[in-house]
Amino acid sequence: MGVTGHKIASIRAYVVSGGGGDYHDQAQEHWIVKQIATPMSIYPEYKRTRTSFGINALKTLVVEVEADNGEVGVGISTGGYPAAWIVMNHLDRFIVEQPVENIEKMWDQMYRGSLFYGRKGIVMNAISAIDLALWDLLGRLRQEPVYAMIGGKVREELPCYATGPRPDLAKEMGFIGGKMPLKYGPGDGEEGLRKNMEQAESMRNKVGEDFWLMWDCWMSLDLPYAQKLMQKSAELDFKWVEECFNPDDYWAYRDLKKRAPNNILVTGGEHEATRYGFKMLLEFCDMDILQADVGWCGGLTELIKIGNLAESYGKYVIPHGSGIYSYHYVMTKTNSPFAEYLMMSPKADKVIPQFYPLLEGETLPENGKVKLPDTPGFGVELNRDNNLEQVEKD
């Protein structure tokens, strides 16, 4: 039975619309789905909104794992119906009847068992959601918060930067920096670059010299454009340029890092997965900060491996978004000295939970800092009034 004396009795998968794990699934007035540079921005018909090309098409994946005593752990990601089908028709065999603490074994079997069609994307999202649910369940059974089970706190509070279009408001809220979505990409030419830099200069004047400013480029740039953006942004003392390229274009990341001025960082990895992908970003690209998403990279089990690898290279791991799921990890690592908070209010003017309305009890930054309670597991509960659609096994 294992040291806890409990096995996993069942696994369930749900799909949810309207926010939650798929935080791009928002109404059209929300800043996160308006015009932002994307890989699709080279096509005029898909430039004005991110929903036009289907950024909100997949919806949220929710996974529950239930122990034989009725205790339940919850994990979430994106992936919707395809990911839920994979959970219930393939990955479930590696979970049910396992001792609840066999998380490493379950992860390895899910990964190896799906290698022939997986490795990244929806399959890894599904594995990540299951993995987060397993850690949540184990914490609940042991009556320990997740951070305590993976090494304990290295700090009592965690400073955060805010991602959104209003770093000036983020500064007023106590955040250490603001990361702006880049509006214009290569398809907008030199005029678009000029508009980007006008916004950058205006924001620098609003927030002053000491407040961090960064660009989120969301896979939208080519190398010549990224070099120009980086050079001009360095002159305004921007802290970094993030995720400039197609995540498989390691060569562009390598070349951009080689050409970077000393006062600006090159970051990325939001859409990368597993220790193998991040090893490329470290060894080949010399990336300054790895921004793995715990809901996409392979879950907490894999994020720990990625973080340990990065630490051996003297690099930071600052997880992408992920709210409470990443806070528990970051609180335990000295090479994760701050965290990202994604501004989920439509106008980026309020601090609200990242996964609202799907989860209840999310810890929020206060004056730009997070303090984690000692609630067992991840300390959140699933809002069952949120129209959960269960996906059954075929």
XYZ file of C-alpha atoms in Angstrom:
394
model
C 0.000 0.000 0.000
C 2.929 2.413 0.388
C 3.881 4.556 3.358
C 0.622 6.540 3.359
C -1.426 3.359 3.252
C -3.526 4.666 0.378
C -3.856 3.961 -3.321
C -5.486 5.978 -6.076
C -8.998 4.719 -6.635
C -10.006 6.832 -9.644
C -9.136 9.670 -11.986
C -11.551 12.141 -13.575
C -11.150 14.730 -16.330
C -13.313 17.799 -16.996
C -13.454 20.573 -19.579
C -14.343 24.124 -18.553
C -15.021 27.254 -20.604
C -14.583 30.879 -19.566
C -11.249 31.475 -17.868
C -9.576 29.093 -15.458
C -6.588 27.169 -16.780
C -7.156 28.540 -20.294
C -6.738 32.133 -19.169
C -7.016 33.355 -22.770
C -10.653 32.229 -22.799
C -11.914 35.732 -22.021
C -14.451 38.240 -23.294
C -13.366 40.503 -26.148
C -12.888 43.563 -23.917
C -10.093 41.815 -21.992
C -6.566 43.099 -22.705
C -5.174 39.583 -23.046
C -7.101 38.804 -26.251
C -6.783 42.189 -27.972
C -4.098 43.041 -30.527
C -0.791 41.607 -29.354
C 2.018 40.441 -31.636
C 1.734 36.694 -32.320
C 3.058 34.218 -34.895
C -0.191 34.885 -36.791
C 0.237 38.676 -36.925
C 1.811 38.470 -40.390
C -1.718 37.738 -41.659
C -3.925 40.871 -41.503
C -7.121 38.886 -40.896
C -5.634 37.406 -37.690
C -3.835 40.443 -36.303
C -6.496 42.493 -34.519
C -7.430 39.965 -31.846
C -5.841 36.795 -30.572
C -9.198 35.035 -30.464
C -9.454 35.443 -34.248
C -6.944 32.622 -34.763
C -8.307 30.513 -31.914
C -6.088 31.220 -28.906
C -9.109 30.346 -26.745
C -10.156 27.257 -28.711
C -8.869 24.521 -26.417
C -10.479 25.487 -23.075
C -9.441 24.369 -19.602
C -8.530 20.836 -18.565
C -9.287 19.881 -14.950
C -8.020 16.606 -13.502
C -9.076 15.066 -10.205
C -7.372 12.073 -8.621
C -9.199 10.377 -5.765
C -7.618 8.184 -3.109
C -9.293 5.091 -1.702
C -10.342 7.088 1.382
C -12.202 9.689 -0.670
C -9.578 12.449 -0.524
C -9.261 14.318 -3.829
C -6.420 16.269 -5.457
C -6.940 18.789 -8.269
C -4.683 19.905 -11.134
C -5.429 22.153 -14.104
C -3.954 23.029 -17.486
C -5.122 23.799 -21.009
C -6.020 21.200 -23.582
C -9.779 20.817 -23.337
C -11.420 17.780 -24.913
C -8.339 16.317 -26.639
C -6.317 16.400 -23.416
C -9.229 15.082 -21.341
C -9.658 12.167 -23.760
C -5.960 11.318 -23.430
C -6.231 11.401 -19.633
C -9.210 9.074 -19.540
C -8.291 6.686 -22.367
C -4.533 6.367 -22.118
C -2.844 7.936 -19.108
C -5.374 6.650 -16.572
C -3.827 3.155 -16.674
C -0.631 4.518 -15.130
C -2.473 6.187 -12.226
C -5.317 4.053 -10.901
C -4.291 1.519 -8.229
C -0.885 3.137 -7.712
C 0.212 4.067 -4.173
C -0.441 7.809 -3.942
C 3.196 8.653 -3.206
C 4.539 6.957 -6.359
C 4.543 10.262 -8.234
C 7.937 9.805 -9.874
C 7.004 6.350 -11.156
C 3.648 7.542 -12.473
C 5.249 10.501 -14.253
C 7.892 8.319 -15.867
C 5.362 5.790 -17.069
C 3.057 8.492 -18.491
C 5.983 10.086 -20.314
C 7.484 6.874 -21.667
C 4.065 5.477 -22.538
C 3.173 8.516 -24.668
C 6.556 9.164 -26.314
C 5.359 7.856 -29.670
C 2.887 10.735 -30.016
C 3.655 13.082 -27.155
C 6.696 14.842 -25.664
C 5.216 18.363 -25.875
C 1.953 20.217 -26.368
C -1.398 18.733 -25.416
C -0.005 15.423 -24.170
C 2.426 17.186 -21.857
C -0.375 19.485 -20.677
C -2.378 16.405 -19.738
C 0.585 14.877 -17.887
C 1.159 18.198 -16.119
C -2.437 18.433 -14.901
C -2.330 14.861 -13.577
C 1.003 15.509 -11.876
C -0.287 18.654 -10.141
C -3.347 16.742 -8.964
C -1.114 13.985 -7.551
C 0.983 16.470 -5.568
C -2.176 18.140 -4.306
C -3.583 14.792 -3.196
C -0.382 13.743 -1.454
C -0.248 17.017 0.441
C -3.830 16.652 1.546
C -3.224 13.121 2.790
C -0.064 14.132 4.641
C -1.637 17.382 5.859
C 1.290 19.327 4.456
C 1.538 22.150 1.927
C 3.284 21.169 -1.290
C 6.207 23.512 -0.617
C 6.974 21.624 2.586
C 7.119 18.296 0.748
C 9.600 19.536 -1.879
C 12.156 21.142 0.405
C 10.511 23.886 2.430
C 10.637 27.658 2.166
C 13.843 29.534 1.469
C 12.009 32.839 2.057
C 8.857 33.933 3.857
C 7.519 36.201 1.130
C 7.909 36.240 -2.611
C 8.209 39.457 -4.647
C 6.349 39.445 -7.960
C 6.363 41.329 -11.217
C 3.100 41.900 -13.099
C 2.359 41.004 -16.709
C -0.078 43.298 -18.477
C -0.408 46.515 -20.479
C -0.207 48.866 -17.469
C 3.127 48.634 -15.618
C 2.418 52.096 -14.206
C -0.561 50.686 -12.324
C 1.474 47.622 -11.312
C 4.020 49.914 -9.701
C 1.274 51.557 -7.652
C 0.200 48.083 -6.507
C 3.676 47.286 -5.157
C 5.027 44.985 -7.877
C 8.752 45.026 -8.629
C 8.268 45.327 -12.385
C 5.902 45.232 -15.315
C 6.059 43.089 -18.445
C 4.198 44.544 -21.409
C 2.742 42.581 -24.313
C 4.389 43.675 -27.557
C 1.718 45.047 -29.875
C 3.513 45.282 -33.222
C 5.674 42.645 -34.890
C 7.690 42.240 -38.099
C 4.564 42.419 -40.250
C 4.108 46.026 -39.121
C 7.569 47.036 -40.339
C 9.624 49.961 -39.101
C 6.492 51.938 -38.275
C 5.381 49.197 -35.893
C 8.786 49.097 -34.251
C 8.641 52.862 -33.809
C 5.204 52.597 -32.173
C 6.498 49.897 -29.826
C 9.380 52.094 -28.753
C 7.128 55.121 -28.295
C 5.075 53.024 -25.880
C 8.254 51.853 -24.167
C 9.598 55.378 -23.732
C 6.260 56.659 -22.474
C 6.036 53.868 -19.912
C 9.629 54.378 -18.776
C 8.832 58.032 -18.140
C 5.759 57.050 -16.111
C 7.415 54.447 -13.876
C 10.858 56.016 -13.436
C 14.340 54.568 -13.708
C 14.328 51.873 -11.006
C 11.145 49.984 -11.915
C 11.674 46.903 -14.088
C 10.216 46.948 -17.593
C 10.193 43.935 -19.913
C 8.726 42.878 -23.272
C 6.615 39.747 -23.807
C 7.066 38.966 -27.517
C 5.014 35.727 -27.602
C 6.847 33.853 -30.363
C 6.148 36.652 -32.860
C 9.546 37.958 -34.013
C 12.285 37.152 -36.476
C 15.948 37.634 -35.622
C 16.524 41.005 -37.374
C 13.455 42.537 -35.725
C 14.322 41.077 -32.322
C 17.840 42.515 -32.514
C 16.509 46.004 -33.213
C 13.905 45.738 -30.457
C 16.492 44.469 -27.979
C 19.013 47.192 -28.790
C 16.508 50.037 -28.544
C 14.941 48.584 -25.381
C 18.341 48.226 -23.740
C 18.801 51.963 -24.221
C 15.657 52.431 -22.090
C 17.066 50.006 -19.509
C 14.514 47.256 -20.126
C 15.319 44.183 -18.045
C 14.617 41.546 -20.688
C 13.026 40.558 -23.994
C 10.967 37.390 -23.658
C 10.032 34.518 -25.961
C 10.948 36.290 -29.182
C 10.886 33.282 -31.506
C 9.222 30.062 -32.521
C 10.096 27.869 -29.507
C 11.767 25.324 -31.801
C 14.107 27.939 -33.296
C 16.973 27.421 -30.859
C 19.373 28.935 -33.404
C 17.656 32.334 -33.307
C 17.755 32.332 -29.493
C 21.431 31.419 -29.598
C 22.258 34.252 -31.973
C 20.161 36.823 -30.112
C 21.839 35.954 -26.826
C 25.289 36.256 -28.417
C 24.431 39.754 -29.666
C 22.685 40.995 -26.504
C 24.067 44.070 -24.723
C 25.244 43.378 -21.190
C 22.357 45.293 -19.637
C 19.463 43.248 -21.056
C 18.524 39.583 -20.625
C 17.175 37.058 -23.114
C 14.457 34.871 -21.606
C 11.981 32.218 -22.712
C 10.725 28.673 -22.353
C 7.042 29.276 -21.710
C 6.159 26.917 -24.549
C 9.054 24.512 -23.967
C 8.616 21.149 -22.245
C 10.612 18.657 -20.175
C 14.203 18.761 -18.990
C 15.360 17.861 -22.496
C 13.926 20.966 -24.111
C 15.266 23.181 -21.352
C 18.676 21.547 -21.619
C 18.769 22.915 -25.176
C 17.920 26.405 -23.914
C 20.730 26.173 -21.366
C 23.504 24.444 -23.304
C 22.883 25.669 -26.821
C 21.158 29.028 -26.311
C 22.666 30.184 -22.993
C 19.234 31.541 -22.009
C 19.380 33.912 -19.033
C 16.054 32.999 -17.405
C 13.991 29.857 -17.987
C 10.249 30.510 -17.855
C 8.772 27.029 -17.692
C 5.017 26.801 -17.158
C 4.285 24.164 -14.515
C 0.989 23.359 -16.258
C 2.679 22.734 -19.606
C 6.283 21.643 -19.061
C 5.476 18.352 -17.308
C 4.068 19.437 -13.966
C 5.824 19.995 -10.671
C 7.782 16.735 -10.904
C 9.448 17.892 -14.112
C 9.772 21.537 -13.069
C 11.922 20.423 -10.124
C 14.276 18.646 -12.551
C 14.360 21.688 -14.855
C 15.132 23.949 -11.897
C 17.944 21.751 -10.633
C 19.459 21.663 -14.101
C 19.258 25.452 -14.389
C 20.843 25.867 -10.968
C 23.882 23.892 -12.122
C 24.278 26.451 -14.934
C 23.853 29.420 -12.586
C 20.572 30.402 -14.255
C 17.229 31.558 -12.867
C 13.924 29.726 -13.240
C 10.973 32.110 -13.060
C 7.902 30.049 -14.015
C 5.420 31.438 -16.475
C 2.145 32.369 -14.804
C 0.558 29.353 -13.118
C -0.418 31.221 -9.961
C -0.567 29.095 -6.846
C 0.875 26.055 -8.629
C 4.148 27.836 -9.367
C 4.315 29.816 -6.111
C 4.808 26.609 -4.136
C 7.821 25.751 -6.279
C 9.373 29.223 -6.361
C 9.127 29.565 -2.598
C 11.533 26.621 -2.224
C 14.281 27.661 -4.660
C 17.106 30.153 -4.249
C 17.486 30.416 -8.044
C 13.838 31.531 -8.292
C 14.068 34.853 -6.423
C 10.797 36.333 -7.745
C 7.629 35.243 -9.528
C 5.264 36.320 -12.280
C 1.754 37.515 -11.551
C -0.511 37.642 -14.597
C -2.909 40.601 -14.439
C -6.237 38.901 -15.050
C -8.515 41.908 -14.638
C -9.764 43.070 -18.076
C -8.070 46.475 -17.763
C -5.072 45.257 -15.731
C -6.127 47.552 -12.904
C -6.977 45.052 -10.154
C -5.334 42.050 -8.502
C -7.616 39.072 -8.998
C -6.957 35.298 -8.975
C -5.316 33.920 -12.116
C -7.672 30.962 -12.353
C -10.864 32.806 -11.407
C -13.582 31.589 -11.278
C -12.374 27.992 -11.430
C -10.423 27.774 -8.173
C -11.321 29.024 -4.730
C -8.779 30.096 -2.121
C -5.974 31.239 -4.456
C -3.236 33.167 -2.682
C -2.871 36.663 -4.146
C 0.019 39.129 -4.026
C -0.413 41.857 -1.438
C 1.643 44.960 -2.122
C 3.308 42.917 -4.853
C 4.366 40.045 -2.578
C 3.046 36.532 -1.962
C 2.964 34.753 1.381
C 1.913 31.112 1.326
C -0.257 29.635 4.092
C 0.326 26.166 5.526
C -2.875 24.777 3.985
C -2.407 21.159 2.835
C -1.675 20.522 -0.834
C -1.824 23.607 -3.012
C -4.429 25.106 -0.689
C -7.161 25.607 -3.290
C -10.559 24.074 -3.947
C -12.376 23.434 -7.211
C -15.431 25.616 -7.775
C -18.040 23.061 -8.752
C -20.520 25.769 -9.747
C -18.331 26.524 -12.762
C -20.057 24.237 -15.304
C -17.594 21.349 -15.204
C -18.195 18.991 -18.132
C -16.905 15.549 -17.282
C -15.271 13.546 -20.064
C -15.993 9.850 -19.667
C -13.800 6.929 -20.693
C -14.704 5.602 -24.153
